Amino acid sequence: WNDPARGTTVLNWAFNPNLAERFPLGMAWAREHATDKDYFIAGDSGAGYLNPGWLSEPRRFSDLPSGMDTWERHCKRFYDQWDLKVTGFVIDGFAPGLSEEGMDAYARFSSGGICAQKVTPSGVHEGMPYIRMSGDLPHDPKQAAYAITSNFNGPAPQFMVWRSILQTPTWYANVERELKATAGEEAQIIDMATLLWLVKEYQENPQLQAPERYE
């Protein structure tokens, strides 16, 4: 948080909203001291860390009834408390992807959108935009920029979400610099809420998808 580059590049802070029960002052302080490039989202499936695909029936290991309604009510409480609309990463792991029941639940408590692993590349479900996680970025900023640009294919626009773990704002600023050097204006780094809004606009407006627009 104290890195001097914070505020120079877009950052999505995916604090687990459950932390409000352990350190509410920290959650409030971060928002009070955020720059206009600091954005707050939920991460790692929501208000907690799990593979939500296992909450829907059939539940292979427990054979219990669906727990999705309980998960939705739990998450909604914290999303409402901290004005969260976006889930930055739904961790599917080795679990099934979200069922129709699961997608419906997220559409209600994470209406701004989700990024998941076991979904189609992008789409809209019951008004909620979603996008598939592109992958993890390598440690070297130049290699990270190359990983992004090497996935460009077909006509614009293309929407991507890339993940990194425990990197500093300086690292993200360096990746952005390398990306601009490689791709110029063809690549734009934006916050998750805006990205998912663009996904929704693109999906719901077929005229934006006309190939001649990009000739």
Coordinates of N, CA and C in Angstrom, one line a residue, residues 3-208:
D3 N 3.7 1.6 -1.4 CA 4.6 1.7 -2.6 C 4.4 3.0 -3.3
P4 N 5.5 3.7 -3.7 CA 5.3 5.0 -4.3 C 4.6 5.0 -5.7
A5 N 4.5 3.9 -6.3 CA 3.8 3.8 -7.6 C 2.3 3.7 -7.5
R6 N 1.8 3.5 -6.2 CA 0.4 3.4 -6.1 C -0.2 4.7 -6.5
G7 N -1.2 4.7 -7.3 CA -1.8 5.9 -7.8 C -1.4 6.3 -9.2
T8 N -0.4 5.6 -9.7 CA 0.1 5.8 -11.1 C -0.5 4.9 -12.1
T9 N -1.0 3.7 -11.6 CA -1.6 2.7 -12.5 C -2.8 2.1 -11.9
V10 N -3.7 1.6 -12.7 CA -5.0 1.0 -12.2 C -4.7 -0.2 -11.3
L11 N -5.2 -0.3 -10.1 CA -5.1 -1.4 -9.3 C -6.4 -1.9 -8.7
N12 N -6.7 -3.2 -8.8 CA -8.0 -3.7 -8.3 C -7.6 -4.4 -7.0
W13 N -8.0 -3.8 -5.8 CA -7.7 -4.4 -4.5 C -8.8 -5.4 -4.1
A14 N -8.4 -6.7 -4.1 CA -9.4 -7.7 -3.9 C -9.3 -8.2 -2.4
F15 N -9.5 -7.3 -1.5 CA -9.5 -7.6 -0.1 C -10.7 -8.5 0.2
N16 N -10.5 -9.6 0.9 CA -11.6 -10.5 1.3 C -12.5 -9.7 2.2
P17 N -13.8 -9.4 1.9 CA -14.6 -8.6 2.8 C -14.9 -9.2 4.1
N18 N -14.6 -10.5 4.3 CA -14.7 -11.1 5.6 C -13.7 -10.5 6.6
L19 N -12.7 -9.8 6.1 CA -11.7 -9.2 7.0 C -12.4 -8.1 7.8
A20 N -13.6 -7.7 7.4 CA -14.3 -6.7 8.2 C -14.6 -7.2 9.6
E21 N -14.6 -8.5 9.8 CA -14.8 -9.1 11.1 C -13.5 -9.2 12.0
R22 N -12.4 -9.0 11.3 CA -11.1 -9.0 12.0 C -10.5 -7.6 12.1
F23 N -10.6 -6.8 11.0 CA -9.9 -5.6 11.0 C -10.7 -4.5 10.2
P24 N -11.9 -4.2 10.7 CA -12.8 -3.3 10.0 C -12.2 -1.9 9.8
L25 N -11.3 -1.4 10.8 CA -10.7 -0.1 10.7 C -9.8 -0.1 9.5
G26 N -9.1 -1.2 9.2 CA -8.2 -1.2 8.0 C -9.0 -1.2 6.7
M27 N -10.1 -1.8 6.7 CA -11.0 -1.8 5.5 C -11.4 -0.4 5.2
A28 N -11.9 0.3 6.3 CA -12.4 1.7 6.1 C -11.2 2.6 5.8
W29 N -10.1 2.4 6.5 CA -8.9 3.3 6.2 C -8.4 3.2 4.8
A30 N -8.4 2.0 4.2 CA -7.9 1.9 2.8 C -8.8 2.7 1.9
R31 N -10.1 2.6 2.1 CA -11.0 3.4 1.2 C -10.9 4.9 1.4
E32 N -10.7 5.3 2.6 CA -10.5 6.7 2.9 C -9.2 7.3 2.3
H33 N -8.2 6.4 2.1 CA -6.9 6.9 1.6 C -6.6 6.3 0.1
A34 N -7.7 5.9 -0.5 CA -7.5 5.4 -1.9 C -7.3 6.6 -2.9
T35 N -6.5 6.3 -3.9 CA -6.4 7.3 -5.0 C -7.5 7.0 -6.1
D36 N -7.6 7.8 -7.1 CA -8.6 7.6 -8.1 C -8.3 6.4 -9.0
K37 N -7.1 5.8 -8.8 CA -6.8 4.6 -9.5 C -6.8 3.3 -8.7
D38 N -7.3 3.4 -7.5 CA -7.4 2.3 -6.6 C -8.9 1.9 -6.6
Y39 N -9.2 0.6 -6.9 CA -10.5 0.1 -7.0 C -10.7 -1.1 -6.1
F40 N -11.8 -1.2 -5.5 CA -12.1 -2.3 -4.5 C -13.1 -3.3 -5.1
I41 N -12.7 -4.6 -5.1 CA -13.5 -5.7 -5.6 C -13.4 -6.8 -4.6
A42 N -14.2 -7.8 -4.8 CA -14.1 -9.1 -4.0 C -13.2 -10.0 -4.8
G43 N -12.5 -10.9 -4.1 CA -11.6 -11.8 -4.8 C -11.8 -13.2 -4.2
D44 N -11.2 -14.2 -5.0 CA -11.2 -15.5 -4.5 C -12.6 -16.0 -4.1
S45 N -13.5 -15.9 -5.0 CA -14.9 -16.4 -5.0 C -15.9 -15.6 -4.2
G46 N -15.5 -14.6 -3.4 CA -16.5 -13.8 -2.8 C -16.1 -13.5 -1.3
A47 N -17.0 -13.5 -0.4 CA -16.7 -13.2 1.0 C -16.2 -14.5 1.7
G48 N -15.1 -15.0 1.2 CA -14.6 -16.3 1.7 C -13.8 -17.0 0.6
Y49 N -13.2 -18.0 0.9 CA -12.3 -18.7 0.0 C -12.8 -20.2 -0.2
L50 N -13.4 -20.4 -1.3 CA -13.9 -21.8 -1.6 C -14.1 -22.0 -3.1
N51 N -14.4 -23.2 -3.5 CA -14.8 -23.5 -4.9 C -16.3 -23.6 -4.9
P52 N -17.0 -22.6 -5.4 CA -18.4 -22.6 -5.2 C -19.1 -23.6 -6.1
G53 N -18.4 -24.2 -7.1 CA -19.1 -25.2 -7.9 C -19.5 -26.4 -7.0
W54 N -18.8 -26.6 -5.9 CA -19.1 -27.8 -5.1 C -20.3 -27.5 -4.2
L55 N -20.9 -26.3 -4.2 CA -22.0 -26.0 -3.4 C -23.3 -26.4 -4.0
S56 N -23.3 -26.6 -5.3 CA -24.5 -27.1 -6.0 C -24.6 -28.6 -6.1
E57 N -25.8 -29.1 -6.1 CA -26.0 -30.6 -6.2 C -25.6 -31.0 -7.6
P58 N -25.1 -32.3 -7.8 CA -24.8 -33.2 -6.7 C -23.5 -32.9 -6.1
R59 N -23.4 -32.9 -4.7 CA -22.2 -32.6 -4.0 C -21.4 -33.9 -3.7
R60 N -20.4 -34.1 -4.5 CA -19.7 -35.4 -4.6 C -19.2 -35.9 -3.3
F61 N -18.6 -35.0 -2.4 CA -18.0 -35.5 -1.2 C -18.9 -35.6 0.0
S62 N -19.9 -34.7 0.0 CA -20.7 -34.6 1.2 C -22.1 -35.2 1.0
D63 N -22.6 -35.2 -0.3 CA -23.9 -35.6 -0.7 C -25.0 -34.7 0.1
L64 N -24.6 -33.5 0.5 CA -25.6 -32.6 1.2 C -26.4 -31.9 0.2
P65 N -27.5 -31.3 0.6 CA -28.3 -30.5 -0.3 C -27.5 -29.2 -0.7
S66 N -28.0 -28.5 -1.7 CA -27.3 -27.3 -2.1 C -27.0 -26.3 -1.0
G67 N -25.8 -25.8 -1.0 CA -25.5 -24.7 -0.1 C -25.4 -23.4 -0.7
M68 N -25.8 -23.2 -2.0 CA -25.7 -22.0 -2.7 C -26.5 -20.8 -2.1
D69 N -27.7 -21.1 -1.6 CA -28.5 -20.1 -1.0 C -27.8 -19.5 0.2
T70 N -27.2 -20.4 1.1 CA -26.5 -19.9 2.2 C -25.3 -19.1 1.8
W71 N -24.5 -19.5 0.8 CA -23.4 -18.7 0.3 C -23.8 -17.4 -0.2
E72 N -24.9 -17.3 -0.9 CA -25.4 -16.1 -1.5 C -25.8 -15.1 -0.4
R73 N -26.5 -15.6 0.6 CA -26.8 -14.7 1.8 C -25.6 -14.2 2.5
H74 N -24.6 -15.1 2.7 CA -23.4 -14.7 3.4 C -22.7 -13.6 2.6
C75 N -22.5 -13.8 1.3 CA -21.8 -12.9 0.5 C -22.5 -11.5 0.4
K76 N -23.8 -11.6 0.2 CA -24.6 -10.4 0.0 C -24.4 -9.4 1.2
R77 N -24.4 -10.0 2.4 CA -24.2 -9.2 3.6 C -22.9 -8.3 3.5
F78 N -21.8 -8.9 3.1 CA -20.6 -8.2 3.0 C -20.5 -7.3 1.8
Y79 N -21.0 -7.8 0.7 CA -21.0 -7.0 -0.5 C -21.8 -5.7 -0.3
D80 N -22.9 -5.8 0.4 CA -23.7 -4.6 0.7 C -23.0 -3.7 1.6
Q81 N -22.3 -4.3 2.6 CA -21.6 -3.5 3.6 C -20.5 -2.6 3.0
W82 N -19.8 -3.2 2.0 CA -18.6 -2.5 1.5 C -18.8 -2.1 0.0
D83 N -20.1 -2.1 -0.4 CA -20.5 -1.6 -1.7 C -19.7 -2.3 -2.8
L84 N -19.6 -3.6 -2.7 CA -18.9 -4.4 -3.7 C -19.9 -4.9 -4.8
K85 N -19.5 -4.8 -6.0 CA -20.3 -5.2 -7.2 C -19.7 -6.3 -8.0
V86 N -18.3 -6.4 -7.9 CA -17.6 -7.3 -8.8 C -16.8 -8.3 -8.0
T87 N -16.8 -9.6 -8.5 CA -16.0 -10.6 -7.9 C -14.8 -10.9 -8.9
G88 N -13.6 -10.5 -8.5 CA -12.5 -10.5 -9.4 C -12.1 -11.9 -9.9
F89 N -12.3 -12.9 -9.0 CA -11.9 -14.3 -9.4 C -12.7 -15.3 -8.7
V90 N -13.5 -16.1 -9.4 CA -14.2 -17.2 -8.9 C -13.3 -18.4 -9.1
I91 N -12.8 -19.0 -8.0 CA -11.8 -20.1 -8.1 C -12.6 -21.4 -8.3
D92 N -12.5 -21.9 -9.5 CA -13.1 -23.2 -9.8 C -12.2 -24.4 -9.4
G93 N -10.9 -24.2 -9.6 CA -9.9 -25.3 -9.3 C -10.3 -26.6 -9.9
F94 N -10.4 -27.6 -9.1 CA -10.7 -29.0 -9.6 C -12.2 -29.3 -9.4
A95 N -12.9 -28.2 -8.9 CA -14.4 -28.4 -8.8 C -15.1 -28.1 -10.1
P96 N -16.4 -28.5 -10.2 CA -17.2 -28.2 -11.3 C -17.3 -26.6 -11.5
G97 N -17.5 -26.1 -12.6 CA -17.7 -24.7 -12.8 C -19.1 -24.4 -12.2
L98 N -19.4 -23.1 -12.2 CA -20.7 -22.7 -11.6 C -21.8 -23.3 -12.4
S99 N -22.8 -23.8 -11.7 CA -24.0 -24.3 -12.3 C -24.9 -23.1 -12.7
E100 N -26.1 -23.4 -13.3 CA -27.1 -22.4 -13.5 C -27.5 -21.8 -12.2
E101 N -27.7 -22.6 -11.2 CA -28.0 -22.1 -9.8 C -26.9 -21.1 -9.3
G102 N -25.6 -21.5 -9.5 CA -24.5 -20.7 -9.1 C -24.5 -19.4 -9.8
M103 N -24.6 -19.4 -11.1 CA -24.6 -18.2 -11.9 C -25.7 -17.3 -11.5
D104 N -26.9 -17.8 -11.3 CA -28.0 -17.0 -10.8 C -27.7 -16.3 -9.5
A105 N -27.1 -17.1 -8.6 CA -26.8 -16.5 -7.3 C -25.8 -15.3 -7.4
Y106 N -24.7 -15.5 -8.2 CA -23.7 -14.5 -8.4 C -24.4 -13.3 -9.1
A107 N -25.3 -13.5 -10.0 CA -26.0 -12.4 -10.7 C -26.7 -11.5 -9.8
R108 N -27.2 -12.1 -8.7 CA -27.9 -11.3 -7.7 C -27.0 -10.6 -6.7
F109 N -25.9 -11.2 -6.2 CA -25.1 -10.5 -5.2 C -23.8 -9.8 -5.8
S110 N -23.5 -10.2 -7.1 CA -22.3 -9.6 -7.7 C -22.7 -9.1 -9.1
S111 N -23.6 -8.2 -9.1 CA -24.3 -7.8 -10.4 C -23.3 -7.1 -11.3
G112 N -22.2 -6.6 -10.8 CA -21.2 -5.9 -11.7 C -20.4 -6.9 -12.5
G113 N -20.4 -8.2 -12.1 CA -19.8 -9.2 -12.9 C -18.8 -10.0 -12.2
I114 N -18.4 -11.1 -12.8 CA -17.4 -12.0 -12.3 C -16.4 -12.4 -13.3
C115 N -15.2 -12.9 -12.8 CA -14.2 -13.5 -13.6 C -14.1 -14.9 -13.1
A116 N -14.2 -15.9 -13.9 CA -14.1 -17.3 -13.5 C -13.2 -18.1 -14.4
Q117 N -13.0 -19.4 -14.1 CA -12.2 -20.3 -14.9 C -12.9 -21.1 -15.8
K118 N -14.1 -21.7 -15.4 CA -14.8 -22.6 -16.2 C -16.1 -22.0 -16.7
V119 N -15.9 -20.9 -17.5 CA -17.0 -20.3 -18.2 C -16.6 -20.1 -19.7
T120 N -17.5 -19.7 -20.5 CA -17.1 -19.3 -21.9 C -16.3 -18.1 -21.8
P121 N -15.6 -17.7 -22.9 CA -14.7 -16.6 -22.8 C -15.3 -15.3 -22.3
S122 N -16.5 -15.0 -22.6 CA -17.2 -13.9 -22.1 C -18.7 -14.0 -22.4
G123 N -19.5 -13.3 -21.6 CA -20.9 -13.3 -21.9 C -21.7 -12.6 -20.8
V124 N -23.0 -12.7 -20.8 CA -23.9 -12.0 -19.9 C -24.9 -13.1 -19.4
H125 N -25.0 -13.2 -18.1 CA -26.0 -14.1 -17.5 C -26.9 -13.3 -16.6
E126 N -28.2 -13.3 -16.9 CA -29.2 -12.6 -16.1 C -28.8 -11.2 -15.8
G127 N -28.2 -10.5 -16.8 CA -27.8 -9.1 -16.6 C -26.4 -9.0 -16.1
M128 N -25.7 -10.1 -15.6 CA -24.4 -10.0 -15.0 C -23.3 -10.4 -16.1
P129 N -22.4 -9.5 -16.4 CA -21.3 -9.8 -17.3 C -20.3 -10.8 -16.6
Y130 N -19.7 -11.6 -17.5 CA -18.7 -12.5 -16.9 C -17.6 -12.7 -18.0
I131 N -16.4 -13.1 -17.5 CA -15.3 -13.3 -18.4 C -14.4 -14.4 -17.8
R132 N -13.7 -15.1 -18.7 CA -12.9 -16.2 -18.3 C -11.5 -15.6 -18.0
M133 N -10.9 -16.2 -16.9 CA -9.5 -15.8 -16.5 C -8.6 -16.2 -17.6
S134 N -7.7 -15.3 -18.0 CA -6.8 -15.5 -19.1 C -5.6 -16.4 -18.6
G135 N -5.1 -16.1 -17.4 CA -4.0 -16.9 -16.9 C -3.2 -16.1 -15.9
D136 N -2.1 -16.7 -15.4 CA -1.2 -16.0 -14.4 C 0.0 -15.4 -15.2
L137 N 0.4 -14.2 -14.8 CA 1.5 -13.5 -15.4 C 2.8 -14.0 -14.8
P138 N 3.9 -14.1 -15.6 CA 5.2 -14.4 -15.1 C 5.8 -13.2 -14.3
H139 N 6.8 -13.4 -13.6 CA 7.3 -12.4 -12.6 C 8.0 -11.3 -13.4
D140 N 8.7 -11.5 -14.4 CA 9.4 -10.4 -15.2 C 8.4 -9.6 -15.9
P141 N 8.4 -8.2 -15.7 CA 7.4 -7.3 -16.3 C 7.4 -7.4 -17.8
K142 N 8.6 -7.5 -18.4 CA 8.7 -7.6 -19.9 C 8.0 -8.9 -20.4
Q143 N 8.3 -10.0 -19.7 CA 7.7 -11.3 -20.1 C 6.2 -11.3 -19.8
A144 N 5.7 -10.6 -18.7 CA 4.3 -10.4 -18.5 C 3.6 -9.7 -19.6
A145 N 4.2 -8.6 -20.1 CA 3.7 -7.8 -21.2 C 3.6 -8.7 -22.4
Y146 N 4.6 -9.5 -22.7 CA 4.6 -10.4 -23.8 C 3.5 -11.5 -23.7
A147 N 3.3 -12.0 -22.5 CA 2.2 -13.0 -22.3 C 0.9 -12.4 -22.7
I148 N 0.7 -11.1 -22.4 CA -0.6 -10.5 -22.7 C -0.7 -10.3 -24.2
T149 N 0.3 -9.7 -24.8 CA 0.2 -9.4 -26.3 C 0.2 -10.6 -27.1
S150 N 0.8 -11.7 -26.7 CA 0.9 -12.9 -27.5 C -0.5 -13.6 -27.6
N151 N -1.4 -13.1 -26.7 CA -2.7 -13.7 -26.7 C -3.7 -12.8 -27.6
F152 N -3.2 -11.8 -28.2 CA -4.1 -11.0 -29.1 C -4.3 -11.8 -30.3
N153 N -5.6 -12.0 -30.7 CA -5.9 -12.7 -31.9 C -7.3 -12.2 -32.4
G154 N -7.4 -12.2 -33.7 CA -8.7 -11.8 -34.3 C -8.9 -10.3 -34.2
P155 N -10.1 -9.8 -34.6 CA -10.4 -8.4 -34.5 C -10.6 -7.9 -33.1
A156 N -10.4 -6.6 -33.0 CA -10.7 -5.9 -31.7 C -12.2 -5.7 -31.6
P157 N -12.7 -5.5 -30.4 CA -12.0 -5.5 -29.1 C -11.9 -6.9 -28.6
Q158 N -10.9 -7.1 -27.8 CA -10.7 -8.3 -27.0 C -10.6 -8.0 -25.5
F159 N -11.3 -8.8 -24.7 CA -11.3 -8.5 -23.3 C -10.6 -9.6 -22.5
M160 N -9.6 -9.2 -21.6 CA -8.8 -10.1 -20.9 C -8.7 -9.7 -19.5
V161 N -8.5 -10.7 -18.6 CA -8.2 -10.6 -17.2 C -7.0 -11.4 -16.9
W162 N -5.9 -10.8 -16.4 CA -4.7 -11.6 -16.0 C -4.5 -11.4 -14.6
R163 N -3.9 -12.5 -14.0 CA -3.7 -12.5 -12.5 C -2.3 -12.5 -12.2
S164 N -1.9 -11.9 -11.1 CA -0.6 -12.0 -10.5 C -0.8 -12.1 -9.0
I165 N 0.2 -12.6 -8.3 CA 0.1 -12.8 -6.9 C 1.2 -12.1 -6.1
L166 N 0.8 -11.3 -5.1 CA 1.7 -10.6 -4.2 C 2.7 -9.7 -4.9
Q167 N 2.3 -9.0 -5.9 CA 3.2 -8.0 -6.6 C 2.9 -6.6 -6.1
T168 N 3.9 -5.7 -6.3 CA 3.8 -4.4 -5.8 C 3.2 -3.5 -6.9
P169 N 2.7 -2.3 -6.5 CA 2.2 -1.3 -7.5 C 3.3 -1.0 -8.5
T170 N 4.6 -0.9 -8.0 CA 5.7 -0.7 -9.0 C 5.8 -1.7 -10.0
W171 N 5.6 -3.0 -9.6 CA 5.6 -4.1 -10.6 C 4.5 -3.9 -11.7
Y172 N 3.3 -3.5 -11.2 CA 2.2 -3.3 -12.1 C 2.5 -2.1 -13.0
A173 N 3.0 -1.1 -12.5 CA 3.4 0.1 -13.3 C 4.4 -0.3 -14.4
N174 N 5.4 -1.2 -14.0 CA 6.4 -1.6 -15.0 C 5.7 -2.5 -16.1
V175 N 4.8 -3.3 -15.7 CA 4.1 -4.1 -16.7 C 3.3 -3.2 -17.7
E176 N 2.7 -2.2 -17.1 CA 2.0 -1.2 -18.0 C 2.9 -0.5 -18.9
R177 N 4.1 -0.1 -18.4 CA 5.1 0.5 -19.3 C 5.5 -0.4 -20.4
E178 N 5.8 -1.6 -20.1 CA 6.3 -2.6 -21.1 C 5.2 -2.9 -22.1
L179 N 4.0 -2.9 -21.6 CA 2.8 -3.2 -22.5 C 2.6 -2.0 -23.5
K180 N 2.8 -0.8 -23.0 CA 2.7 0.3 -23.9 C 3.8 0.3 -24.9
A181 N 5.0 -0.1 -24.5 CA 6.2 -0.1 -25.4 C 6.0 -1.2 -26.5
T182 N 5.2 -2.2 -26.2 CA 5.0 -3.3 -27.1 C 3.8 -3.2 -27.9
A183 N 2.7 -2.7 -27.3 CA 1.4 -2.7 -28.1 C 0.9 -1.3 -28.3
G184 N 1.5 -0.2 -27.7 CA 1.1 1.1 -27.9 C -0.4 1.3 -27.4
E185 N -1.2 1.9 -28.2 CA -2.6 2.2 -27.8 C -3.5 1.0 -28.0
E186 N -3.0 -0.1 -28.6 CA -3.8 -1.3 -28.8 C -4.2 -2.0 -27.6
A187 N -3.5 -1.8 -26.5 CA -3.8 -2.4 -25.2 C -4.1 -1.3 -24.2
Q188 N -5.2 -1.4 -23.5 CA -5.5 -0.5 -22.4 C -5.8 -1.2 -21.1
I189 N -5.2 -0.8 -20.1 CA -5.4 -1.3 -18.7 C -6.5 -0.5 -18.1
I190 N -7.6 -1.2 -17.6 CA -8.7 -0.6 -17.0 C -9.1 -1.4 -15.8
D191 N -9.9 -0.8 -14.9 CA -10.4 -1.5 -13.7 C -11.4 -2.5 -14.1
M192 N -11.6 -3.5 -13.2 CA -12.4 -4.6 -13.4 C -13.9 -4.2 -13.7
A193 N -14.4 -3.3 -13.0 CA -15.8 -2.9 -13.1 C -16.0 -2.3 -14.5
T194 N -15.1 -1.5 -15.0 CA -15.2 -0.9 -16.3 C -15.1 -2.0 -17.4
L195 N -14.1 -2.9 -17.2 CA -13.9 -4.0 -18.1 C -15.2 -4.8 -18.3
L196 N -15.8 -5.2 -17.2 CA -17.0 -6.0 -17.2 C -18.2 -5.3 -17.8
W197 N -18.2 -4.0 -17.6 CA -19.3 -3.1 -18.2 C -19.1 -3.2 -19.7
L198 N -17.9 -3.1 -20.2 CA -17.6 -3.1 -21.6 C -18.0 -4.4 -22.2
V199 N -17.7 -5.5 -21.5 CA -18.1 -6.9 -21.9 C -19.6 -6.9 -22.1
K200 N -20.3 -6.4 -21.1 CA -21.8 -6.4 -21.2 C -22.3 -5.5 -22.4
E201 N -21.7 -4.3 -22.6 CA -22.1 -3.5 -23.7 C -21.9 -4.2 -25.0
Y202 N -20.7 -4.8 -25.1 CA -20.4 -5.5 -26.4 C -21.3 -6.7 -26.7
Q203 N -21.6 -7.4 -25.6 CA -22.4 -8.6 -25.8 C -23.9 -8.3 -26.1
E204 N -24.3 -7.2 -25.6 CA -25.8 -6.8 -25.7 C -26.0 -5.9 -26.9
N205 N -25.0 -5.5 -27.6 CA -25.2 -4.6 -28.7 C -24.5 -5.2 -30.0
P206 N -25.3 -6.0 -30.7 CA -24.7 -6.7 -31.9 C -24.0 -5.7 -32.9
Q207 N -24.5 -4.5 -33.0 CA -23.9 -3.6 -34.0 C -22.4 -3.3 -33.6
L208 N -22.0 -3.5 -32.4 CA -20.6 -3.2 -32.0 C -19.7 -4.4 -32.5

